[in-house]
GROMACS .gro file of C-alpha atoms in nm:
model
  467
    1MET     CA    1  -0.332   0.369   0.344
    2SER     CA    2  -0.689   0.268   0.402
    3SER     CA    3  -1.005   0.282   0.200
    4HIS     CA    4  -1.342   0.408   0.317
    5PRO     CA    5  -1.608   0.154   0.413
    6ILE     CA    6  -1.824   0.198   0.104
    7LEU     CA    7  -1.952  -0.048  -0.148
    8PHE     CA    8  -1.723  -0.092  -0.444
    9ASP     CA    9  -1.879   0.084  -0.742
   10PRO     CA   10  -1.777  -0.054  -1.082
   11GLN     CA   11  -1.884   0.278  -1.236
   12SER     CA   12  -1.674   0.494  -1.004
   13PRO     CA   13  -1.376   0.699  -1.129
   14ALA     CA   14  -1.141   0.432  -0.993
   15GLY     CA   15  -1.321   0.186  -1.215
   16GLU     CA   16  -1.275   0.382  -1.537
   17ASN     CA   17  -1.206   0.164  -1.839
   18ARG     CA   18  -1.267  -0.153  -1.641
   19GLU     CA   19  -1.551  -0.298  -1.853
   20SER     CA   20  -1.459  -0.634  -1.701
   21VAL     CA   21  -1.650  -0.546  -1.385
   22THR     CA   22  -1.986  -0.474  -1.542
   23GLY     CA   23  -1.965  -0.706  -1.842
   24PRO     CA   24  -2.037  -0.644  -2.207
   25LYS     CA   25  -2.379  -0.560  -2.343
   26GLY     CA   26  -2.591  -0.870  -2.378
   27ALA     CA   27  -2.474  -1.041  -2.060
   28THR     CA   28  -2.762  -1.164  -1.843
   29ARG     CA   29  -2.802  -0.931  -1.547
   30GLY     CA   30  -2.950  -0.969  -1.202
   31LYS     CA   31  -2.921  -1.345  -1.152
   32ALA     CA   32  -2.649  -1.345  -0.884
   33THR     CA   33  -2.532  -1.010  -0.754
   34ILE     CA   34  -2.270  -0.930  -0.493
   35GLY     CA   35  -2.177  -0.607  -0.319
   36PHE     CA   36  -1.815  -0.567  -0.210
   37VAL     CA   37  -1.659  -0.351   0.062
   38SER     CA   38  -1.279  -0.330   0.070
   39LEU     CA   39  -1.091  -0.188   0.370
   40GLY     CA   40  -0.728  -0.161   0.470
   41CYS     CA   41  -0.387  -0.133   0.309
   42PRO     CA   42  -0.279  -0.192  -0.053
   43LYS     CA   43  -0.200  -0.555   0.031
   44ASN     CA   44  -0.564  -0.602   0.127
   45LEU     CA   45  -0.668  -0.415  -0.187
   46VAL     CA   46  -0.485  -0.674  -0.398
   47ASP     CA   47  -0.670  -0.950  -0.211
   48SER     CA   48  -0.997  -0.774  -0.299
   49GLU     CA   49  -0.896  -0.755  -0.663
   50ARG     CA   50  -0.830  -1.129  -0.671
   51ILE     CA   51  -1.164  -1.214  -0.513
   52LEU     CA   52  -1.352  -0.979  -0.745
   53THR     CA   53  -1.172  -1.125  -1.045
   54GLN     CA   54  -1.274  -1.478  -0.948
   55LEU     CA   55  -1.633  -1.368  -0.886
   56ARG     CA   56  -1.649  -1.219  -1.236
   57VAL     CA   57  -1.491  -1.530  -1.388
   58GLU     CA   58  -1.768  -1.734  -1.225
   59GLY     CA   59  -2.035  -1.504  -1.372
   60TYR     CA   60  -2.141  -1.311  -1.061
   61ASP     CA   61  -2.237  -0.946  -1.103
   62ILE     CA   62  -2.073  -0.684  -0.880
   63VAL     CA   63  -2.318  -0.409  -0.784
   64PRO     CA   64  -2.263  -0.071  -0.613
   65THR     CA   65  -2.564  -0.066  -0.377
   66TYR     CA   66  -2.679  -0.280  -0.087
   67ASP     CA   67  -3.035  -0.293  -0.221
   68ASN     CA   68  -2.935  -0.461  -0.548
   69ALA     CA   69  -2.702  -0.718  -0.389
   70ASP     CA   70  -2.800  -1.077  -0.311
   71MET     CA   71  -2.502  -1.083  -0.072
   72VAL     CA   72  -2.227  -0.849   0.053
   73ILE     CA   73  -1.863  -0.940   0.110
   74VAL     CA   74  -1.663  -0.725   0.353
   75ASN     CA   75  -1.283  -0.753   0.326
   76THR     CA   76  -1.166  -0.630   0.666
   77CYS     CA   77  -0.855  -0.479   0.825
   78GLY     CA   78  -0.742  -0.568   1.178
   79PHE     CA   79  -0.403  -0.399   1.214
   80ILE     CA   80  -0.486  -0.145   1.487
   81ASP     CA   81  -0.786  -0.087   1.710
   82SER     CA   82  -0.927   0.196   1.497
   83ALA     CA   83  -0.913  -0.030   1.190
   84VAL     CA   84  -1.085  -0.309   1.383
   85GLN     CA   85  -1.365  -0.072   1.480
   86GLU     CA   86  -1.397   0.055   1.123
   87SER     CA   87  -1.426  -0.304   1.002
   88LEU     CA   88  -1.687  -0.393   1.265
   89ASP     CA   89  -1.886  -0.082   1.174
   90ALA     CA   90  -1.871  -0.173   0.804
   91ILE     CA   91  -1.994  -0.525   0.879
   92GLY     CA   92  -2.276  -0.384   1.090
   93GLU     CA   93  -2.381  -0.144   0.816
   94ALA     CA   94  -2.383  -0.426   0.559
   95ILE     CA   95  -2.596  -0.644   0.788
   96GLN     CA   96  -2.840  -0.362   0.855
   97GLU     CA   97  -2.870  -0.262   0.491
   98ASN     CA   98  -2.859  -0.605   0.328
   99GLY     CA   99  -2.862  -0.888   0.584
  100LYS     CA  100  -2.653  -1.149   0.399
  101VAL     CA  101  -2.286  -1.080   0.476
  102LEU     CA  102  -1.964  -1.276   0.430
  103VAL     CA  103  -1.656  -1.150   0.616
  104THR     CA  104  -1.297  -1.205   0.505
  105GLY     CA  105  -0.958  -1.036   0.553
  106CYS     CA  106  -0.729  -0.974   0.847
  107LEU     CA  107  -0.999  -0.929   1.108
  108GLY     CA  108  -1.147  -1.257   0.989
  109ALA     CA  109  -0.867  -1.433   1.176
  110ARG     CA  110  -1.045  -1.322   1.495
  111ASP     CA  111  -1.370  -1.510   1.437
  112ASP     CA  112  -1.492  -1.488   1.798
  113GLU     CA  113  -1.448  -1.112   1.815
  114ILE     CA  114  -1.661  -1.062   1.502
  115ARG     CA  115  -1.937  -1.304   1.608
  116GLU     CA  116  -1.956  -1.145   1.952
  117VAL     CA  117  -2.063  -0.820   1.786
  118HIS     CA  118  -2.228  -0.959   1.473
  119PRO     CA  119  -2.351  -1.315   1.535
  120ASN     CA  120  -2.559  -1.318   1.216
  121VAL     CA  121  -2.281  -1.303   0.957
  122LEU     CA  122  -2.306  -1.594   0.714
  123ALA     CA  123  -1.940  -1.698   0.731
  124ILE     CA  124  -1.595  -1.569   0.824
  125THR     CA  125  -1.260  -1.640   0.655
  126GLY     CA  126  -0.910  -1.504   0.717
  127PRO     CA  127  -0.677  -1.302   0.492
  128HIS     CA  128  -0.586  -1.411   0.137
  129ALA     CA  129  -0.825  -1.707   0.170
  130TYR     CA  130  -0.954  -1.682  -0.186
  131GLU     CA  131  -1.070  -2.044  -0.222
  132GLU     CA  132  -1.250  -2.037   0.114
  133VAL     CA  133  -1.429  -1.715   0.017
  134MET     CA  134  -1.547  -1.866  -0.311
  135SER     CA  135  -1.659  -2.185  -0.133
  136GLN     CA  136  -1.874  -1.978   0.103
  137VAL     CA  137  -2.015  -1.779  -0.188
  138TYR     CA  138  -2.116  -2.103  -0.362
  139THR     CA  139  -2.284  -2.224  -0.041
  140HIS     CA  140  -2.497  -1.916   0.007
  141LEU     CA  141  -2.535  -1.796  -0.352
  142PRO     CA  142  -2.504  -2.072  -0.614
  143LYS     CA  143  -2.313  -2.009  -0.934
  144PRO     CA  144  -2.508  -1.847  -1.216
  145GLU     CA  145  -2.632  -2.107  -1.463
  146GLN     CA  146  -2.517  -1.891  -1.752
  147ILE     CA  147  -2.169  -1.968  -1.881
  148PRO     CA  148  -1.973  -1.643  -1.841
  149PHE     CA  149  -1.850  -1.459  -2.147
  150GLU     CA  150  -1.480  -1.516  -2.200
  151ASN     CA  151  -1.422  -1.142  -2.225
  152LEU     CA  152  -1.589  -1.057  -1.894
  153VAL     CA  153  -1.247  -1.042  -1.727
  154PRO     CA  154  -0.932  -0.918  -1.903
  155ASP     CA  155  -0.586  -1.064  -1.855
  156THR     CA  156  -0.515  -0.818  -1.575
  157GLY     CA  157  -0.821  -0.922  -1.375
  158VAL     CA  158  -1.045  -0.674  -1.193
  159LYS     CA  159  -0.848  -0.374  -1.068
  160LEU     CA  160  -0.957  -0.135  -0.793
  161THR     CA  161  -0.704   0.131  -0.887
  162PRO     CA  162  -0.719   0.374  -1.180
  163LYS     CA  163  -0.604   0.225  -1.509
  164HIS     CA  164  -0.264   0.398  -1.506
  165PHE     CA  165  -0.123   0.253  -1.182
  166ALA     CA  166  -0.144  -0.083  -1.006
  167TYR     CA  167  -0.015  -0.260  -0.696
  168LEU     CA  168   0.209  -0.561  -0.754
  169LYS     CA  169   0.214  -0.788  -0.449
  170ILE     CA  170   0.527  -1.005  -0.441
  171SER     CA  171   0.478  -1.202  -0.118
  172GLU     CA  172   0.250  -1.280   0.172
  173GLY     CA  173   0.328  -1.279   0.543
  174CYS     CA  174   0.631  -1.167   0.742
  175ASN     CA  175   0.916  -1.328   0.937
  176HIS     CA  176   0.953  -1.036   1.179
  177ARG     CA  177   0.792  -1.036   1.520
  178CYS     CA  178   0.765  -0.665   1.597
  179THR     CA  179   0.606  -0.632   1.940
  180PHE     CA  180   0.349  -0.372   1.826
  181CYS     CA  181   0.230  -0.578   1.526
  182ILE     CA  182   0.000  -0.881   1.500
  183ILE     CA  183   0.012  -0.926   1.122
  184PRO     CA  184   0.216  -1.252   1.132
  185SER     CA  185  -0.046  -1.402   1.362
  186PHE     CA  186  -0.306  -1.393   1.085
  187ARG     CA  187  -0.101  -1.362   0.765
  188GLY     CA  188   0.169  -1.608   0.867
  189ASP     CA  189   0.539  -1.620   0.783
  190LEU     CA  190   0.690  -1.492   0.460
  191VAL     CA  191   0.578  -1.675   0.146
  192SER     CA  192   0.730  -1.532  -0.173
  193ARG     CA  193   0.544  -1.556  -0.501
  194PRO     CA  194   0.737  -1.729  -0.782
  195ILE     CA  195   0.929  -1.460  -0.966
  196GLY     CA  196   0.802  -1.577  -1.303
  197ASN     CA  197   0.443  -1.528  -1.187
  198VAL     CA  198   0.520  -1.181  -1.052
  199LEU     CA  199   0.687  -1.069  -1.373
  200ASP     CA  200   0.411  -1.220  -1.588
  201GLU     CA  201   0.155  -1.020  -1.392
  202ALA     CA  202   0.365  -0.704  -1.424
  203LYS     CA  203   0.392  -0.750  -1.800
  204ARG     CA  204   0.017  -0.801  -1.837
  205LEU     CA  205  -0.046  -0.481  -1.640
  206VAL     CA  206   0.197  -0.282  -1.853
  207ASN     CA  207   0.045  -0.419  -2.172
  208ALA     CA  208  -0.296  -0.308  -2.043
  209GLY     CA  209  -0.178   0.053  -2.005
  210VAL     CA  210  -0.042   0.070  -1.651
  211LYS     CA  211   0.223   0.345  -1.625
  212GLU     CA  212   0.330   0.285  -1.264
  213LEU     CA  213   0.385  -0.038  -1.072
  214LEU     CA  214   0.382  -0.013  -0.693
  215VAL     CA  215   0.569  -0.311  -0.548
  216ILE     CA  216   0.418  -0.414  -0.215
  217SER     CA  217   0.454  -0.688   0.046
  218GLN     CA  218   0.495  -0.703   0.421
  219ASP     CA  219   0.875  -0.703   0.378
  220THR     CA  220   0.992  -0.631   0.023
  221SER     CA  221   1.362  -0.658   0.109
  222ALA     CA  222   1.312  -1.019   0.221
  223TYR     CA  223   1.165  -1.131  -0.111
  224GLY     CA  224   1.289  -1.483  -0.183
  225VAL     CA  225   1.447  -1.548   0.158
  226ASP     CA  226   1.197  -1.826   0.228
  227VAL     CA  227   1.296  -2.012  -0.091
  228LYS     CA  228   1.670  -1.938  -0.053
  229HIS     CA  229   1.652  -1.706  -0.355
  230ARG     CA  230   1.600  -1.998  -0.587
  231THR     CA  231   1.622  -1.943  -0.959
  232GLY     CA  232   1.298  -1.915  -1.153
  233PHE     CA  233   1.238  -1.852  -1.520
  234TRP     CA  234   1.078  -1.567  -1.707
  235ASP     CA  235   1.078  -1.466  -2.072
  236GLY     CA  236   1.309  -1.756  -2.156
  237ARG     CA  237   1.581  -1.672  -1.908
  238PRO     CA  238   1.673  -1.763  -1.549
  239VAL     CA  239   1.595  -1.504  -1.283
  240LYS     CA  240   1.670  -1.534  -0.910
  241THR     CA  241   1.389  -1.483  -0.662
  242ARG     CA  242   1.549  -1.178  -0.505
  243MET     CA  243   1.469  -0.807  -0.480
  244GLN     CA  244   1.762  -0.697  -0.696
  245GLU     CA  245   1.682  -0.929  -0.987
  246LEU     CA  246   1.313  -0.846  -0.956
  247CYS     CA  247   1.390  -0.474  -0.981
  248GLU     CA  248   1.624  -0.527  -1.275
  249ALA     CA  249   1.355  -0.713  -1.467
  250LEU     CA  250   1.081  -0.464  -1.380
  251GLY     CA  251   1.316  -0.183  -1.482
  252GLU     CA  252   1.315  -0.317  -1.837
  253MET     CA  253   0.939  -0.265  -1.878
  254GLY     CA  254   0.951   0.109  -1.944
  255VAL     CA  255   0.720   0.220  -1.661
  256TRP     CA  256   0.764   0.374  -1.319
  257VAL     CA  257   0.853   0.113  -1.056
  258ARG     CA  258   0.807   0.222  -0.693
  259LEU     CA  259   0.922   0.017  -0.391
  260HIS     CA  260   0.717   0.004  -0.071
  261TYR     CA  261   0.773  -0.153   0.273
  262VAL     CA  262   1.149  -0.196   0.234
  263TYR     CA  263   1.346  -0.296   0.544
  264PRO     CA  264   1.694  -0.133   0.557
  265TYR     CA  265   1.889  -0.456   0.502
  266PRO     CA  266   2.233  -0.445   0.334
  267SER     CA  267   2.066  -0.580   0.020
  268VAL     CA  268   1.905  -0.238  -0.031
  269ASP     CA  269   2.251  -0.104  -0.117
  270ASP     CA  270   2.238  -0.304  -0.440
  271ILE     CA  271   1.916  -0.132  -0.547
  272ILE     CA  272   2.042   0.226  -0.525
  273PRO     CA  273   2.256   0.207  -0.843
  274LEU     CA  274   1.945   0.094  -1.035
  275MET     CA  275   1.775   0.411  -0.914
  276ALA     CA  276   2.072   0.627  -1.010
  277GLU     CA  277   2.059   0.472  -1.360
  278GLY     CA  278   1.688   0.547  -1.397
  279LYS     CA  279   1.585   0.180  -1.408
  280ILE     CA  280   1.342   0.218  -1.115
  281LEU     CA  281   1.218   0.528  -0.933
  282PRO     CA  282   1.461   0.678  -0.678
  283TYR     CA  283   1.205   0.630  -0.403
  284LEU     CA  284   1.226   0.414  -0.092
  285ASP     CA  285   0.945   0.353   0.156
  286ILE     CA  286   1.126   0.234   0.472
  287PRO     CA  287   0.930   0.210   0.801
  288PHE     CA  288   1.205   0.304   1.051
  289GLN     CA  289   0.951   0.336   1.337
  290HIS     CA  290   1.199   0.491   1.585
  291ALA     CA  291   1.562   0.592   1.638
  292SER     CA  292   1.627   0.517   2.005
  293LYS     CA  293   1.827   0.195   2.042
  294LYS     CA  294   1.631   0.112   2.357
  295ILE     CA  295   1.292   0.160   2.193
  296LEU     CA  296   1.394  -0.028   1.878
  297LYS     CA  297   1.496  -0.319   2.100
  298LEU     CA  298   1.161  -0.308   2.280
  299MET     CA  299   0.991  -0.303   1.939
  300LYS     CA  300   1.213  -0.591   1.818
  301ARG     CA  301   1.306  -0.384   1.514
  302PRO     CA  302   1.632  -0.436   1.324
  303GLY     CA  303   1.904  -0.176   1.282
  304SER     CA  304   2.040   0.122   1.473
  305SER     CA  305   2.004   0.491   1.398
  306GLU     CA  306   2.381   0.539   1.358
  307ARG     CA  307   2.410   0.271   1.090
  308VAL     CA  308   2.090   0.390   0.923
  309LEU     CA  309   2.222   0.746   0.898
  310GLU     CA  310   2.549   0.621   0.750
  311ARG     CA  311   2.363   0.425   0.487
  312ILE     CA  312   2.127   0.712   0.404
  313HIS     CA  313   2.429   0.937   0.341
  314LYS     CA  314   2.588   0.665   0.129
  315TRP     CA  315   2.270   0.614  -0.074
  316ARG     CA  316   2.235   0.986  -0.141
  317ALA     CA  317   2.596   1.008  -0.251
  318ILE     CA  318   2.521   0.743  -0.515
  319CYS     CA  319   2.174   0.875  -0.605
  320PRO     CA  320   2.127   1.244  -0.512
  321ASP     CA  321   1.764   1.241  -0.632
  322LEU     CA  322   1.668   0.968  -0.384
  323VAL     CA  323   1.344   1.035  -0.193
  324ILE     CA  324   1.291   0.846   0.133
  325ARG     CA  325   0.953   0.799   0.293
  326SER     CA  326   0.911   0.653   0.643
  327THR     CA  327   0.674   0.606   0.933
  328PHE     CA  328   0.737   0.642   1.307
  329ILE     CA  329   0.560   0.562   1.633
  330VAL     CA  330   0.575   0.801   1.927
  331GLY     CA  331   0.465   0.724   2.280
  332PHE     CA  332   0.570   0.358   2.269
  333PRO     CA  333   0.575   0.195   2.617
  334GLY     CA  334   0.895   0.292   2.795
  335GLU     CA  335   0.968   0.591   2.569
  336THR     CA  336   1.130   0.864   2.781
  337GLU     CA  337   1.183   1.227   2.692
  338GLU     CA  338   1.546   1.134   2.621
  339ASP     CA  339   1.433   0.863   2.376
  340PHE     CA  340   1.202   1.107   2.204
  341ALA     CA  341   1.476   1.372   2.182
  342GLU     CA  342   1.695   1.110   2.015
  343LEU     CA  343   1.418   1.053   1.760
  344LEU     CA  344   1.395   1.424   1.683
  345ASP     CA  345   1.773   1.444   1.643
  346PHE     CA  346   1.757   1.154   1.398
  347LEU     CA  347   1.482   1.327   1.204
  348ARG     CA  348   1.685   1.646   1.171
  349GLU     CA  349   1.996   1.453   1.062
  350ALA     CA  350   1.823   1.214   0.822
  351GLN     CA  351   1.626   1.489   0.643
  352LEU     CA  352   1.365   1.242   0.521
  353ASP     CA  353   1.140   1.362   0.242
  354ARG     CA  354   0.806   1.210   0.340
  355VAL     CA  355   0.717   1.107   0.694
  356GLY     CA  356   0.409   0.971   0.867
  357CYS     CA  357   0.371   0.952   1.245
  358PHE     CA  358   0.136   0.761   1.473
  359THR     CA  359   0.084   0.771   1.845
  360TYR     CA  360   0.118   0.424   1.994
  361SER     CA  361  -0.209   0.246   2.062
  362PRO     CA  362  -0.240  -0.105   2.209
  363VAL     CA  363  -0.345  -0.376   1.966
  364GLU     CA  364  -0.516  -0.683   2.103
  365GLY     CA  365  -0.270  -0.974   2.096
  366ALA     CA  366   0.044  -0.759   2.053
  367LYS     CA  367   0.342  -0.832   2.279
  368ALA     CA  368   0.394  -0.461   2.340
  369ASN     CA  369   0.083  -0.464   2.558
  370GLU     CA  370   0.286  -0.648   2.823
  371LEU     CA  371   0.560  -0.385   2.839
  372PRO     CA  372   0.587  -0.164   3.150
  373ASP     CA  373   0.586   0.217   3.170
  374PRO     CA  374   0.302   0.313   2.933
  375VAL     CA  375   0.315   0.672   2.812
  376PRO     CA  376   0.017   0.891   2.914
  377GLU     CA  377  -0.215   0.989   2.628
  378ALA     CA  378  -0.153   1.360   2.677
  379VAL     CA  379   0.224   1.305   2.649
  380LYS     CA  380   0.178   1.093   2.335
  381GLN     CA  381  -0.021   1.370   2.170
  382GLU     CA  382   0.225   1.639   2.275
  383ARG     CA  383   0.516   1.438   2.130
  384TYR     CA  384   0.323   1.375   1.811
  385GLU     CA  385   0.268   1.747   1.763
  386ARG     CA  386   0.635   1.826   1.829
  387PHE     CA  387   0.743   1.551   1.591
  388MET     CA  388   0.518   1.677   1.312
  389ALA     CA  389   0.629   2.037   1.363
  390VAL     CA  390   0.993   1.935   1.310
  391GLN     CA  391   0.909   1.726   1.004
  392GLN     CA  392   0.692   1.998   0.850
  393GLU     CA  393   0.988   2.235   0.861
  394ILE     CA  394   1.208   1.974   0.693
  395SER     CA  395   0.946   1.892   0.430
  396ALA     CA  396   0.869   2.256   0.353
  397ALA     CA  397   1.239   2.336   0.307
  398LYS     CA  398   1.301   2.035   0.083
  399LEU     CA  399   1.000   2.121  -0.134
  400ARG     CA  400   1.099   2.491  -0.158
  401ALA     CA  401   1.429   2.375  -0.303
  402ARG     CA  402   1.233   2.230  -0.597
  403ILE     CA  403   1.106   2.572  -0.711
  404GLY     CA  404   1.244   2.629  -1.060
  405GLN     CA  405   1.309   2.260  -1.120
  406GLU     CA  406   1.148   2.069  -1.405
  407MET     CA  407   0.987   1.740  -1.300
  408LEU     CA  408   0.807   1.465  -1.488
  409VAL     CA  409   0.452   1.435  -1.355
  410LEU     CA  410   0.207   1.146  -1.392
  411ILE     CA  411  -0.145   1.287  -1.421
  412ASP     CA  412  -0.402   1.128  -1.186
  413GLU     CA  413  -0.702   1.356  -1.231
  414VAL     CA  414  -0.834   1.634  -1.453
  415ASN     CA  415  -1.112   1.864  -1.330
  416PRO     CA  416  -1.248   2.207  -1.430
  417GLU     CA  417  -0.978   2.378  -1.222
  418GLY     CA  418  -0.691   2.194  -1.388
  419ALA     CA  419  -0.490   1.875  -1.354
  420VAL     CA  420  -0.356   1.696  -1.048
  421GLY     CA  421  -0.065   1.454  -1.063
  422ARG     CA  422   0.240   1.317  -0.888
  423SER     CA  423   0.614   1.328  -0.940
  424TYR     CA  424   0.852   1.037  -0.879
  425ALA     CA  425   0.868   1.160  -0.518
  426ASP     CA  426   0.500   1.092  -0.449
  427ALA     CA  427   0.320   0.762  -0.405
  428PRO     CA  428  -0.057   0.769  -0.459
  429GLU     CA  429  -0.280   0.849  -0.162
  430ILE     CA  430   0.001   0.880   0.096
  431ASP     CA  431   0.238   1.148  -0.035
  432GLY     CA  432   0.199   1.493  -0.188
  433LEU     CA  433   0.046   1.613  -0.514
  434VAL     CA  434   0.146   1.838  -0.802
  435TYR     CA  435  -0.125   2.087  -0.904
  436LEU     CA  436  -0.140   2.227  -1.258
  437SER     CA  437  -0.393   2.512  -1.249
  438ASP     CA  438  -0.599   2.566  -1.566
  439GLU     CA  439  -0.424   2.273  -1.738
  440THR     CA  440  -0.704   2.065  -1.893
  441ASP     CA  441  -0.541   1.946  -2.214
  442VAL     CA  442  -0.419   1.624  -2.052
  443LYS     CA  443  -0.579   1.302  -1.930
  444PRO     CA  444  -0.515   1.056  -1.645
  445GLY     CA  445  -0.211   0.842  -1.723
  446ASP     CA  446  -0.032   1.112  -1.924
  447LYS     CA  447   0.322   1.202  -1.825
  448VAL     CA  448   0.412   1.568  -1.871
  449TRP     CA  449   0.710   1.786  -1.783
  450VAL     CA  450   0.632   2.057  -1.532
  451GLU     CA  451   0.823   2.354  -1.389
  452ILE     CA  452   0.763   2.395  -1.015
  453ILE     CA  453   0.657   2.750  -0.925
  454HIS     CA  454   0.515   2.721  -0.571
  455THR     CA  455   0.518   2.483  -0.274
  456ASP     CA  456   0.384   2.435   0.078
  457GLU     CA  457   0.467   2.175   0.345
  458TYR     CA  458   0.341   1.882   0.138
  459ASP     CA  459   0.239   1.977  -0.218
  460LEU     CA  460   0.376   2.141  -0.532
  461TRP     CA  461   0.227   2.374  -0.793
  462GLY     CA  462   0.363   2.392  -1.143
  463VAL     CA  463   0.314   2.492  -1.504
  464ARG     CA  464   0.350   2.262  -1.799
  465VAL     CA  465   0.674   2.291  -1.994
  466PRO     CA  466   0.649   2.264  -2.375
  467GLU     CA  467   0.818   1.943  -2.487
   0.00000   0.00000   0.00000
């Protein structure tokens, strides 16, 4: 998931009911104003929320145009080359339109690369460097003299998502060293947040009206490994810093809980019964990346396709409603037609519900760049198209099987044509949608029962069922 390189607008639909961003009537305006551009994945989005929250606490105004900003902060992404270029373009636009620009985020770890293209940026900091960002803000735009109103920022802080769902980041960094990935080089090794802090944040979000918590990290399954799963405390009771106990506690909060970026460790087996019992959503986002043992070894990825298939069948036996989302890379260096055929066979056997696919592209600093036998671009594209054709057939068949079913749908949007929402099988912005034509007697955040009447390869259409 990535966001577009536009200035954050506190009055935008995503900012509905977030009075904390603009402040109450009577607050002094125009003394110290900051524009904010947020790029990248949900983990970066959470970093943006934290920076914006601190800016509001300090009394700075967040404005939606370059012209009205005393300074612009660009929170960058640097995961793949296209993201790097998008970030550099966003920085360039901010410099051209405003002139005073601070850069932070993943690309900020590559200071020289940014300054080579944009030597006039005021300062550069790396990812999740909240204190450094604020220090640079103070240097170039002193704190407002006015003491901020206490109610400028609610308990939940500034959120960049709609009011009814929120990302809950449980850790920073990653202990894996996948050869195609450079994230550990600028986000570091795994650092788990204290479980009490995570659950406190989740409770504040739920109390503020959030209906869906999306648990994110670089490696959700490894939560607590770095602290040997030590026991923390929350709500007057001991809780281990581990994925299972985290899910059990979140499952008591009465909202949808969706797990992202889960590695297929044995510990995942302990989560499936919670899904079968309805404690958390029966949804797993597992980035398998490939199925060929040779390619997985070259990628330095854990697991084998045979064991993964066994576990998928076991999980579905326990929880038949389980939906599995994954991502794959085709055209990795050394990938032969035999390797690719093995991947397609895995896809047909696994019958995954939601799948994304990327053609391999070199990332500066990644170990995979040193591997021999690169795959020609034309072959990468041809394999991508074959891969997606197979998955579209699988997805279309699985969705057709839902015709006649009744599903609970969380409404995201209401427009003159009707309502648009998501079922438990759909994460926001990356999966499919459920369309309710002519249904306008609902509002974002409502949960309604819907009978599915039509489908295509990715989306569903339904009619509301009287409760």
